[in-house]
Short mmCIF file of C-alpha atoms and ligand atoms in Angstrom, two decimals:
data_model
loop_
_atom_site.label_atom_id
_atom_site.label_comp_id
_atom_site.label_asym_id
_atom_site.label_seq_id
_atom_site.Cartn_x
_atom_site.Cartn_y
_atom_site.Cartn_z
CA MET B 26 0.14 0.06 -0.20
CA GLY B 27 1.12 3.22 -1.02
CA GLN B 28 2.46 6.53 0.98
CA ALA B 29 1.51 9.02 -1.04
CA ASP B 30 -1.24 11.26 -1.68
CA ILE B 31 -0.74 12.27 -5.20
CA ALA B 32 1.72 11.58 -7.78
CA ILE B 33 3.69 14.19 -10.25
CA ILE B 34 5.42 12.78 -13.44
CA GLY B 35 7.29 15.23 -14.73
CA VAL B 36 9.51 16.82 -12.13
CA GLY B 37 10.82 20.04 -14.43
CA VAL B 38 9.87 23.07 -13.58
CA MET B 39 6.44 23.17 -13.03
CA GLY B 40 6.25 19.73 -11.60
CA SER B 41 9.42 20.40 -8.78
CA ASN B 42 7.80 23.81 -7.63
CA LEU B 43 4.76 22.11 -7.73
CA ALA B 44 5.80 19.40 -5.81
CA LEU B 45 7.68 21.43 -3.27
CA ASN B 46 4.31 23.21 -2.85
CA MET B 47 2.24 20.70 -1.95
CA ALA B 48 4.70 19.42 0.35
CA GLU B 49 4.57 22.48 2.28
CA GLN B 50 1.07 22.11 2.71
CA GLY B 51 1.61 18.76 4.28
CA THR B 52 0.54 16.45 0.85
CA THR B 53 3.17 13.47 0.56
CA VAL B 54 4.03 13.22 -3.47
CA ALA B 55 5.64 10.88 -5.33
CA LEU B 56 7.77 11.71 -8.27
CA TYR B 57 8.97 10.44 -11.31
CA ASP B 58 10.99 11.85 -13.93
CA LEU B 59 12.83 10.78 -16.85
CA ASP B 60 15.69 12.21 -15.29
CA ALA B 61 15.74 9.64 -12.58
CA GLU B 62 18.63 10.84 -10.92
CA LYS B 63 17.49 14.29 -10.29
CA VAL B 64 14.73 13.49 -9.07
CA GLN B 65 16.67 11.47 -6.47
CA SER B 66 18.63 14.20 -5.08
CA PHE B 67 15.41 16.42 -5.36
CA ALA B 68 13.33 14.08 -3.49
CA ARG B 69 16.30 13.86 -0.58
CA ASP B 70 17.26 17.93 -0.51
CA ASN B 71 13.40 18.91 0.29
CA PHE B 72 10.96 18.11 2.82
CA ALA B 73 11.87 15.10 4.17
CA GLY B 74 9.61 12.27 3.69
CA LYS B 75 7.56 14.45 2.01
CA LEU B 76 8.99 13.94 -1.55
CA ILE B 77 9.43 10.30 -2.59
CA ALA B 78 11.29 9.85 -5.70
CA CYS B 79 10.50 7.29 -7.54
CA ARG B 80 12.83 5.22 -10.54
CA ASP B 81 9.88 3.87 -12.96
CA LEU B 82 6.33 4.36 -13.41
CA THR B 83 5.87 1.21 -11.92
CA GLU B 84 6.87 2.10 -8.52
CA LEU B 85 5.28 5.40 -8.99
CA VAL B 86 1.93 3.84 -9.16
CA ALA B 87 2.67 1.81 -6.17
CA ALA B 88 3.58 4.49 -4.13
CA VAL B 89 0.25 6.13 -3.89
CA ARG B 90 -2.99 5.15 -2.14
CA THR B 91 -5.70 4.03 -4.16
CA PRO B 92 -7.77 6.03 -5.45
CA ARG B 93 -4.56 7.62 -7.27
CA PRO B 94 -4.86 10.77 -8.13
CA LEU B 95 -1.71 11.01 -11.03
CA ILE B 96 -0.80 14.61 -12.07
CA MET B 97 0.97 14.30 -15.50
CA LEU B 98 3.06 18.11 -16.25
CA ALA B 99 4.29 16.98 -19.43
CA PRO B 100 4.93 18.87 -23.30
CA ALA B 101 1.32 18.85 -24.73
CA GLY B 102 1.17 16.66 -27.62
CA GLU B 103 2.61 13.34 -28.25
CA THR B 104 4.03 13.29 -25.15
CA VAL B 105 1.00 13.38 -22.83
CA ASP B 106 -0.59 10.54 -24.78
CA ALA B 107 2.61 8.39 -24.74
CA LEU B 108 2.37 8.68 -21.04
CA ILE B 109 -1.30 7.52 -20.79
CA GLY B 110 -0.44 4.66 -22.93
CA ALA B 111 2.17 4.03 -20.34
CA LEU B 112 0.31 4.46 -17.48
CA ASN B 113 -2.93 2.73 -18.41
CA PRO B 114 -1.78 -0.92 -18.39
CA LEU B 115 -0.30 -0.04 -14.60
CA ILE B 116 -3.44 1.65 -13.07
CA ASP B 117 -6.23 0.20 -11.62
CA ALA B 118 -9.97 1.15 -12.55
CA GLY B 119 -10.90 4.51 -10.47
CA ASP B 120 -7.87 5.96 -10.49
CA ILE B 121 -7.69 9.48 -11.72
CA LEU B 122 -5.44 10.79 -14.34
CA ILE B 123 -4.58 14.18 -14.17
CA ASP B 124 -3.65 16.50 -17.47
CA ALA B 125 -1.97 19.66 -15.74
CA GLY B 126 -0.55 20.59 -18.42
CA ASN B 127 -0.78 23.15 -21.53
CA SER B 128 -2.70 20.63 -23.34
CA ALA B 129 -5.18 21.45 -26.26
CA PHE B 130 -8.57 21.07 -25.12
CA ARG B 131 -9.93 19.07 -28.21
CA ASP B 132 -7.23 16.33 -26.93
CA THR B 133 -8.52 16.46 -23.36
CA GLN B 134 -11.56 16.14 -24.86
CA ARG B 135 -10.71 12.81 -26.70
CA ARG B 136 -8.42 11.52 -23.70
CA ALA B 137 -10.89 11.96 -21.49
CA GLN B 138 -13.65 9.82 -23.21
CA GLU B 139 -10.72 7.26 -23.60
CA SER B 140 -9.68 7.02 -20.15
CA GLU B 141 -13.46 6.50 -18.68
CA ALA B 142 -13.86 3.77 -21.18
CA ARG B 143 -11.45 1.87 -19.46
CA GLY B 144 -12.98 3.06 -16.12
CA ASN B 145 -10.29 5.70 -15.42
CA ALA B 146 -11.36 9.77 -14.32
CA PHE B 147 -9.84 12.05 -16.25
CA LEU B 148 -9.48 16.08 -15.59
CA GLY B 149 -7.39 18.64 -17.65
CA ILE B 150 -6.36 21.74 -15.32
CA GLY B 151 -5.07 24.27 -16.65
CA VAL B 152 -2.51 25.59 -14.49
CA SER B 153 -0.68 29.34 -14.86
CA GLY B 154 1.53 31.31 -12.56
CA GLY B 155 4.79 30.06 -14.18
CA ALA B 156 7.54 28.52 -12.05
CA GLU B 157 6.83 30.65 -9.24
CA GLY B 158 3.49 30.49 -9.34
CA ALA B 159 3.46 26.77 -9.06
CA ARG B 160 6.20 27.30 -5.92
CA ARG B 161 4.29 29.98 -4.01
CA GLY B 162 0.36 29.60 -5.80
CA PRO B 163 -0.70 29.21 -8.97
CA ALA B 164 -4.54 29.69 -10.55
CA MET B 165 -5.46 26.40 -11.86
CA MET B 166 -8.79 26.33 -14.26
CA ALA B 167 -10.36 22.22 -13.93
CA GLY B 168 -12.36 20.47 -16.40
CA GLY B 169 -13.91 16.92 -16.26
CA SER B 170 -16.22 15.46 -14.00
CA ARG B 171 -16.98 17.38 -10.80
CA GLY B 172 -17.49 15.01 -8.55
CA VAL B 173 -14.04 13.84 -9.45
CA TRP B 174 -12.82 17.19 -9.16
CA GLU B 175 -14.25 17.75 -5.40
CA ARG B 176 -12.07 14.69 -4.34
CA VAL B 177 -8.91 15.95 -5.53
CA ALA B 178 -9.88 20.05 -4.57
CA PRO B 179 -8.80 20.22 -1.17
CA VAL B 180 -5.23 19.30 -2.24
CA PHE B 181 -5.01 21.66 -5.24
CA GLU B 182 -7.03 24.61 -2.88
CA LYS B 183 -4.28 24.38 -0.39
CA VAL B 184 -1.65 25.28 -2.73
CA ALA B 185 -3.21 27.57 -5.23
CA ALA B 186 -3.20 31.15 -4.55
CA LYS B 187 -5.57 32.99 -2.82
CA HIS B 188 -7.32 35.76 -2.99
CA ASP B 189 -9.20 37.44 -0.07
CA GLY B 190 -8.58 34.26 1.51
CA HIS B 191 -10.33 31.91 -1.64
CA PRO B 192 -8.89 29.50 -3.33
CA CYS B 193 -7.89 30.57 -7.20
CA ALA B 194 -8.50 26.65 -8.03
CA ALA B 195 -12.04 25.76 -9.35
CA TRP B 196 -14.19 23.48 -11.37
CA LEU B 197 -15.23 25.32 -14.52
CA GLY B 198 -16.77 22.67 -16.33
CA PRO B 199 -16.90 19.60 -17.97
CA ASP B 200 -14.49 17.37 -20.23
CA GLY B 201 -12.13 20.47 -22.03
CA ALA B 202 -13.55 23.32 -20.32
CA GLY B 203 -10.53 23.45 -18.43
CA HIS B 204 -7.96 23.39 -20.90
CA PHE B 205 -10.16 25.75 -22.98
CA VAL B 206 -10.13 28.10 -19.86
CA LYS B 207 -6.08 28.29 -19.99
CA SER B 208 -5.98 28.88 -23.69
CA ALA B 209 -8.49 31.53 -23.76
CA HIS B 210 -6.30 32.94 -20.97
CA ASN B 211 -2.98 32.28 -23.04
CA GLY B 212 -5.08 34.45 -25.69
CA ILE B 213 -5.62 37.14 -23.16
CA GLU B 214 -1.84 36.95 -21.97
CA TYR B 215 -0.90 37.07 -25.45
CA ALA B 216 -2.71 40.02 -26.62
CA LEU B 217 -2.01 42.15 -23.47
CA MET B 218 1.81 41.55 -23.46
CA GLN B 219 1.85 42.66 -27.23
CA MET B 220 -0.23 45.61 -26.19
CA ILE B 221 2.49 46.56 -23.52
CA ALA B 222 5.38 45.63 -25.93
CA GLU B 223 3.65 48.54 -28.56
CA CYS B 224 3.54 51.08 -25.61
CA TYR B 225 7.00 50.44 -25.25
CA GLY B 226 7.73 50.77 -28.80
CA ILE B 227 5.77 54.04 -29.25
CA LEU B 228 7.77 55.02 -26.13
CA ARG B 229 11.18 53.73 -27.97
CA ASP B 230 11.11 54.72 -31.25
CA GLY B 231 8.23 57.43 -31.13
CA PHE B 232 9.76 59.64 -28.50
CA GLY B 233 12.88 58.48 -27.93
CA MET B 234 12.83 56.76 -24.57
CA SER B 235 15.41 54.79 -23.02
CA ALA B 236 14.28 51.43 -21.52
CA PRO B 237 14.69 52.37 -17.58
CA GLU B 238 12.74 55.82 -18.41
CA ILE B 239 9.92 53.48 -19.68
CA GLY B 240 10.41 51.00 -17.07
CA ASP B 241 9.88 54.18 -14.77
CA VAL B 242 6.40 55.29 -16.95
CA PHE B 243 5.22 51.74 -16.67
CA THR B 244 5.98 51.70 -12.60
CA GLU B 245 3.50 54.67 -12.71
CA TRP B 246 1.12 52.93 -14.68
CA ASN B 247 1.09 50.27 -12.53
CA LYS B 248 -2.15 51.14 -10.10
CA GLY B 249 -5.22 51.76 -10.97
CA ALA B 250 -6.69 49.89 -13.35
CA LEU B 251 -3.22 49.42 -15.27
CA ASP B 252 -2.18 47.70 -12.25
CA CYS B 253 -1.40 43.86 -12.84
CA TYR B 254 1.39 41.35 -13.38
CA LEU B 255 2.41 41.77 -16.37
CA VAL B 256 2.40 45.49 -15.90
CA ASP B 257 4.82 45.42 -12.82
CA ILE B 258 7.20 42.54 -14.50
CA THR B 259 7.56 44.60 -17.64
CA ALA B 260 8.55 47.73 -15.24
CA ALA B 261 11.04 45.30 -13.87
CA ALA B 262 12.19 44.11 -16.94
CA LEU B 263 12.59 47.26 -18.55
CA LYS B 264 14.80 48.60 -15.71
CA ALA B 265 17.36 45.09 -15.63
CA THR B 266 20.69 45.77 -16.79
CA ASP B 267 22.89 43.42 -18.65
CA LYS B 268 26.02 42.22 -16.21
CA GLU B 269 28.39 41.46 -19.10
CA SER B 270 27.18 44.73 -21.82
CA GLY B 271 26.16 47.16 -18.98
CA HIS B 272 23.53 47.89 -21.18
CA PRO B 273 19.95 47.61 -20.60
CA LEU B 274 18.76 44.31 -20.26
CA VAL B 275 15.98 44.23 -22.97
CA ASP B 276 18.65 46.08 -25.31
CA VAL B 277 20.62 43.05 -25.53
CA ILE B 278 17.96 40.54 -26.04
CA LEU B 279 17.01 39.80 -29.43
CA ASP B 280 13.83 40.76 -30.60
CA ARG B 281 12.34 37.24 -32.13
CA ALA B 282 9.55 36.19 -29.58
CA GLY B 283 8.85 32.77 -29.56
CA GLN B 284 5.30 30.27 -29.16
CA LYS B 285 4.16 27.37 -27.88
CA GLY B 286 0.96 27.41 -29.53
CA THR B 287 -1.86 28.26 -27.06
CA GLY B 288 -2.37 31.20 -28.47
CA LEU B 289 -2.63 30.21 -31.86
CA TRP B 290 -4.86 27.45 -31.25
CA THR B 291 -6.89 30.14 -29.64
CA ALA B 292 -7.11 32.39 -32.59
CA VAL B 293 -8.07 28.96 -34.84
CA GLU B 294 -10.60 28.24 -32.05
CA ALA B 295 -11.97 32.19 -32.33
CA GLN B 296 -12.46 31.77 -35.61
CA ARG B 297 -13.99 28.39 -35.79
CA LEU B 298 -16.72 29.57 -33.37
CA GLY B 299 -16.89 32.99 -35.19
CA VAL B 300 -16.13 35.04 -32.50
CA PRO B 301 -13.89 38.00 -33.61
CA ALA B 302 -10.55 37.84 -31.02
CA THR B 303 -8.64 40.32 -33.22
CA THR B 304 -6.61 41.44 -29.96
CA VAL B 305 -5.10 37.79 -29.88
CA GLU B 306 -4.62 37.72 -34.03
CA GLY B 307 -2.92 41.08 -33.63
CA ALA B 308 -0.60 39.27 -31.11
CA LEU B 309 0.05 36.63 -33.44
CA ILE B 310 0.91 38.99 -36.17
CA GLY B 311 3.31 40.23 -33.85
CA ARG B 312 4.76 37.58 -32.85
CA SER B 313 5.28 35.84 -36.61
CA TRP B 314 6.49 39.14 -37.52
CA SER B 315 9.20 38.82 -34.69
CA ALA B 316 10.28 35.55 -35.92
CA ARG B 317 11.03 36.27 -39.19
CA ARG B 318 13.60 38.62 -38.74
CA ASP B 319 15.88 38.37 -42.20
CA GLU B 320 12.61 39.17 -44.33
CA ARG B 321 12.33 42.13 -41.76
CA LEU B 322 15.74 43.55 -42.02
CA THR B 323 15.21 42.87 -45.79
CA LEU B 324 12.07 44.69 -46.16
CA GLU B 325 14.20 47.87 -44.11
CA ARG B 326 16.52 47.75 -46.49
CA HIS B 327 14.05 48.52 -49.22
CA TYR B 328 11.90 50.74 -47.82
CA GLY B 329 13.93 52.73 -45.09
CA PRO B 330 13.12 51.94 -40.97
CA ALA B 331 9.37 52.82 -40.33
CA PRO B 332 9.77 53.97 -36.65
CA ARG B 333 9.91 57.71 -36.81
CA ARG B 334 10.28 60.48 -33.95
CA ILE B 335 6.55 61.63 -33.45
CA ALA B 336 6.61 65.27 -33.91
CA ASP B 337 3.69 66.61 -32.70
CA ALA B 338 5.09 68.49 -29.51
CA GLY B 339 1.50 68.51 -28.24
CA LEU B 340 1.28 65.28 -27.10
CA ASP B 341 1.31 64.06 -23.85
CA PRO B 342 2.95 60.07 -24.52
CA LYS B 343 2.67 58.56 -20.80
CA SER B 344 -1.37 59.53 -20.22
CA MET B 345 -2.31 58.95 -24.09
CA LEU B 346 -0.94 55.59 -23.82
CA ARG B 347 -2.04 55.12 -20.52
CA GLU B 348 -5.69 55.02 -21.87
CA ALA B 349 -5.14 53.67 -24.54
CA LEU B 350 -3.71 50.68 -22.52
CA ILE B 351 -6.94 50.46 -20.26
CA ALA B 352 -9.13 50.83 -23.34
CA GLY B 353 -6.90 47.70 -24.92
CA LYS B 354 -7.30 45.64 -22.09
CA ILE B 355 -10.88 45.55 -21.62
CA ILE B 356 -11.05 44.97 -25.12
CA ALA B 357 -8.87 41.88 -25.17
CA TYR B 358 -10.76 40.22 -21.63
CA SER B 359 -13.96 40.91 -23.08
CA GLN B 360 -12.78 38.88 -26.44
CA GLY B 361 -11.53 36.32 -24.08
CA PHE B 362 -14.92 36.01 -22.03
CA ALA B 363 -16.91 36.28 -25.21
CA LEU B 364 -14.82 33.31 -26.44
CA ILE B 365 -15.03 31.20 -23.43
CA ASP B 366 -18.76 31.82 -23.32
CA ALA B 367 -18.86 30.63 -26.76
CA ALA B 368 -17.16 27.48 -26.55
CA SER B 369 -19.44 26.90 -23.21
CA ARG B 370 -22.40 27.49 -25.24
CA ALA B 371 -20.74 24.88 -27.99
CA HIS B 372 -19.73 22.51 -26.33
CA ASP B 373 -22.71 22.75 -23.00
CA TRP B 374 -20.12 23.40 -20.36
CA GLY B 375 -22.06 25.50 -18.78
CA VAL B 376 -19.08 27.08 -17.78
CA ASN B 377 -19.77 30.73 -15.31
CA LEU B 378 -17.58 33.78 -16.48
CA ALA B 379 -17.47 35.33 -12.74
CA ASP B 380 -16.12 31.97 -11.56
CA VAL B 381 -13.48 31.91 -14.60
CA ALA B 382 -12.76 35.89 -13.66
CA LYS B 383 -12.64 34.69 -10.01
CA VAL B 384 -10.13 32.26 -10.85
CA TRP B 385 -7.59 34.70 -12.57
CA ARG B 386 -7.82 37.41 -9.93
CA ALA B 387 -4.70 35.80 -7.93
CA GLY B 388 -1.73 33.46 -9.33
CA CYS B 389 -2.20 33.73 -13.08
CA ILE B 390 -0.35 35.57 -15.62
CA ILE B 391 -3.01 37.78 -16.68
CA ARG B 392 -4.02 38.66 -12.90
CA SER B 393 -5.44 42.47 -12.31
CA ARG B 394 -7.39 44.35 -10.23
CA LEU B 395 -9.46 44.91 -12.80
CA LEU B 396 -10.55 41.09 -12.70
CA GLY B 397 -12.55 41.77 -9.37
CA GLU B 398 -14.77 44.12 -10.98
CA MET B 399 -14.95 42.39 -14.04
CA ALA B 400 -16.30 39.41 -12.17
CA THR B 401 -19.43 41.37 -10.76
CA ALA B 402 -20.00 42.73 -14.21
CA LEU B 403 -20.17 39.20 -15.33
CA GLU B 404 -22.40 37.44 -12.49
CA MET B 405 -24.61 40.21 -12.84
CA GLU B 406 -24.88 40.17 -16.62
CA ARG B 407 -25.45 36.63 -16.31
CA VAL B 408 -28.34 37.16 -13.81
CA THR B 409 -29.92 39.48 -15.88
CA THR B 410 -29.46 38.43 -18.98
CA GLY B 411 -28.18 35.26 -19.38
CA SER B 412 -25.46 36.12 -21.67
CA GLY B 413 -21.90 36.64 -19.83
CA VAL B 414 -20.35 38.31 -22.72
CA PRO B 415 -20.76 41.96 -22.98
CA LEU B 416 -18.08 43.27 -20.29
CA LEU B 417 -18.98 46.35 -22.34
CA LEU B 418 -22.63 46.81 -20.79
CA ARG B 419 -21.32 47.44 -17.31
CA GLU B 420 -20.31 49.83 -15.31
CA PRO B 421 -17.37 50.37 -14.54
CA PHE B 422 -16.12 49.53 -18.04
CA ILE B 423 -18.58 51.53 -20.08
CA GLY B 424 -17.34 54.69 -18.04
CA MET B 425 -13.74 53.55 -18.93
CA MET B 426 -13.81 52.76 -22.35
CA LYS B 427 -15.78 56.06 -22.83
CA ALA B 428 -13.10 57.92 -20.87
CA ALA B 429 -10.06 55.96 -22.85
CA ASP B 430 -12.06 56.57 -26.14
CA PRO B 431 -10.07 60.08 -27.53
CA ALA B 432 -6.97 58.54 -26.09
CA PHE B 433 -7.28 55.22 -27.72
CA ARG B 434 -8.16 56.64 -31.17
CA GLY B 435 -5.26 58.80 -30.91
CA THR B 436 -2.42 56.20 -29.63
CA VAL B 437 -3.63 54.14 -32.84
CA ALA B 438 -3.64 57.23 -35.15
CA THR B 439 -0.19 58.34 -33.86
CA ALA B 440 0.97 55.00 -34.28
CA ALA B 441 -0.46 54.98 -38.19
CA VAL B 442 1.09 58.32 -38.69
CA TYR B 443 4.33 57.33 -37.93
CA GLY B 444 5.26 54.26 -38.58
CA LEU B 445 4.45 51.94 -35.40
CA PRO B 446 3.48 48.93 -35.09
CA ALA B 447 0.54 48.20 -33.49
CA PRO B 448 -1.14 45.46 -33.76
CA ALA B 449 -3.20 44.19 -30.55
CA LEU B 450 -4.09 47.82 -29.89
CA SER B 451 -5.02 49.06 -33.74
CA SER B 452 -7.36 45.76 -34.02
CA ALA B 453 -8.39 45.76 -30.80
CA LEU B 454 -9.73 49.67 -31.70
CA ASN B 455 -11.15 48.42 -34.74
CA TRP B 456 -13.09 45.11 -33.28
CA PHE B 457 -14.79 48.04 -30.99
CA ASP B 458 -15.78 50.38 -33.98
CA LEU B 459 -17.19 47.05 -35.38
CA ALA B 460 -18.78 46.13 -32.40
CA ARG B 461 -20.66 49.56 -31.52
CA THR B 462 -21.77 50.25 -35.44
CA GLY B 463 -25.28 49.60 -35.79
CA GLN B 464 -25.20 50.03 -39.41
CA SER B 465 -22.13 47.80 -40.89
CA THR B 466 -20.83 47.73 -44.48
CA ALA B 467 -21.75 44.04 -44.50
CA ASN B 468 -25.06 44.79 -46.97
CA LEU B 469 -22.42 45.35 -49.43
CA ILE B 470 -20.84 41.95 -49.08
CA GLN B 471 -24.18 40.73 -49.15
CA ALA B 472 -24.71 42.48 -52.79
CA GLN B 473 -21.47 40.83 -53.63
CA ARG B 474 -22.16 37.41 -53.13
CA ASP B 475 -25.06 37.37 -54.33
CA TYR B 476 -23.34 39.32 -57.71
CA PHE B 477 -21.19 36.59 -58.33
CA GLY B 478 -22.61 33.40 -56.30
CA SER B 479 -26.70 33.96 -55.93
CA HIS B 480 -26.21 33.22 -52.86
CA GLY B 481 -29.07 35.33 -51.81
CA PHE B 482 -29.43 38.37 -48.85
CA GLU B 483 -31.86 39.25 -46.66
CA ARG B 484 -33.99 42.80 -47.01
CA THR B 485 -34.56 45.09 -44.55
CA ASP B 486 -38.32 45.99 -45.54
CA ARG B 487 -39.22 42.10 -45.69
CA ASP B 488 -39.18 38.97 -44.03
CA GLY B 489 -36.85 36.03 -44.61
CA GLY B 490 -34.58 35.26 -46.56
CA GLY B 491 -33.11 34.26 -49.96
CA TYR B 492 -33.63 37.32 -52.17
CA HIS B 493 -32.26 38.03 -55.15
CA GLY B 494 -30.80 41.38 -57.08
CA ALA B 495 -31.28 41.76 -60.59
CA TRP B 496 -27.87 42.34 -61.12
CA ARG B 497 -27.66 42.44 -64.74
C1 6PG E 28 0.80 30.38 -17.50
C2 6PG E 28 1.54 30.72 -19.18
C3 6PG E 28 2.33 29.69 -19.13
C4 6PG E 28 3.77 29.44 -20.37
C5 6PG E 28 2.85 29.71 -21.73
C6 6PG E 28 4.19 30.31 -22.93
O1 6PG E 28 -0.11 31.11 -17.62
O2 6PG E 28 1.55 29.75 -16.64
O3 6PG E 28 0.72 31.01 -20.15
O4 6PG E 28 1.55 28.39 -19.42
O5 6PG E 28 4.56 30.45 -19.90
O6 6PG E 28 2.57 28.54 -22.23
O7 6PG E 28 3.59 30.14 -23.86
P1 6PG E 28 4.20 30.81 -25.35
O8 6PG E 28 5.57 30.44 -25.06
O9 6PG E 28 3.51 30.69 -26.13
O10 6PG E 28 4.44 32.58 -25.15
#
C-alpha cells in the first residue's frame, strides 16, 4: 500500500515547484521523471519524507494510495498520449489521471473519453503562474467530472493562490472546459503582452526614451486600472541591466519571440466559433513577424526604417498611452470572455464566466486588479440577461471605455502616422468600432456575394431570406 497522497509525473520547472508547494502544505507526493537521478536528489534535499522519488512508473503507481490521483506535467501533444499509454496497464479502475499541462482542449476531450471508457477519471487542469506561481500559488482551471474534482480539490485548493482568502482553483466545466479556459487565458496573455510591447515601442522609437525611463512609466502605470502582473514585470524587466555589457537587458535581447501554440489554438478556435478575437490575432501577427527577422531586415533596406520620431509636441505620450492600454486591456478580456462563453455554449459546458474571472484574480499571468470588477459585471450580466458576454455593457467598463476613447484613437492614429506597428491596439480599436456600429457595411458584402454567386440576401423591409438582385 502506497504512502503518497498524489503523484507528479514530469519534475521539470513546473513539476518540481508544484511538488515543493504541495509538500509544504502537508501533502505526500510521489515523483517520477525521465531523469531519475535528478528526482532522487530533489526528493532527498527537500521536505524529508514528503517527497518520494520513484525510479519508474511501476514504482510510482505502487507508491500512491488508491484511488490514485496522478498529475501529468508533460509537454502538450504526443508526449501526453505516450505517457497515458504507459500508465494505462499499471493503474487500477478508479484512478484519476490529471493532465495539468498546457494541452489543447480537443486532446483533453478525446483523452477523457478514452480514459473513462477504461474506467479511469480524467481531469484537464489549466495551471497558470509560471515557476513562481507553481511554488507560491498558481491559478488552476479544472475541467472534467465535477465529482472527481471535488475529491482531489482539497489538495489543489491548498496550494493555489488565494484572493482574499479564496483559493484560485475551481472546477469550471466538464471535459475540455478547464484547458479551453487556460487557452483563452493564454490568448489574453498574448494580447496584453503585445499591447504592452506596442506602448514600449511607441515610447522607445516614437519618443526616444530609454529602457529604464520607460520602466519608470510602467511603474507609474502599475496602479489603478493598469495594476496587473504583466505591467509590474514589464517595469522590472525594463529596468534590469545586462551584467556583461552594462546595457539595459532588454536592449541586448534579440527581438524574436517564441511561442508554444496556445495563442494560436485560441485564435483558431475563435475563428471556428465565429467570435472575433482580434487582439489575440494581432499578438500572433506581432510574434510571427518578429520570428521572420531576416525578411524584416530585407524589407527595411528597401523601404527605410518605419519608426519615426513623433513630431507632435502637444502630445502627452504617458497619459495617452495609458488610456489606450486601459481600453485595449478591457477589449482583450472582453474577447477572451466572449470566446469562453461561445465555447461553453457550443460544447454545453455551462461555464460561469464570473467564476473564471474569480480564478484569474490571483496566481495567474493575467491577474489584474480589474478582474474583481469584471467578476461582478459578469455575474450581473448572467443574472439579468443570461449572457455573460458583454463586459462592455456594464459599469465601470462603459465609463472607462468612454473616458479612454480619444486617447485610444489618438494612440492608434499616431502609431499609423509615424509607422510604429501596433497590431493588437489597432485591431482592438477596429473590433470596438465594428462592435458599436449598428449599420455595418455587410449589406455590400451580401450584394457582392449575390452578384457573383447568387447566394441570396435578407432585406431590411421584408421578413425571411433568399432574395436576389437583378444584377445584370
Ligand atoms: C502561464 C503561462 C504559461 C506559459 C505560456 C508561454 O499561464 O503560466 O501561460 O503557461 O508561460 O504557455 O506561452 P508561449 O511560449 O506560447 O509564449
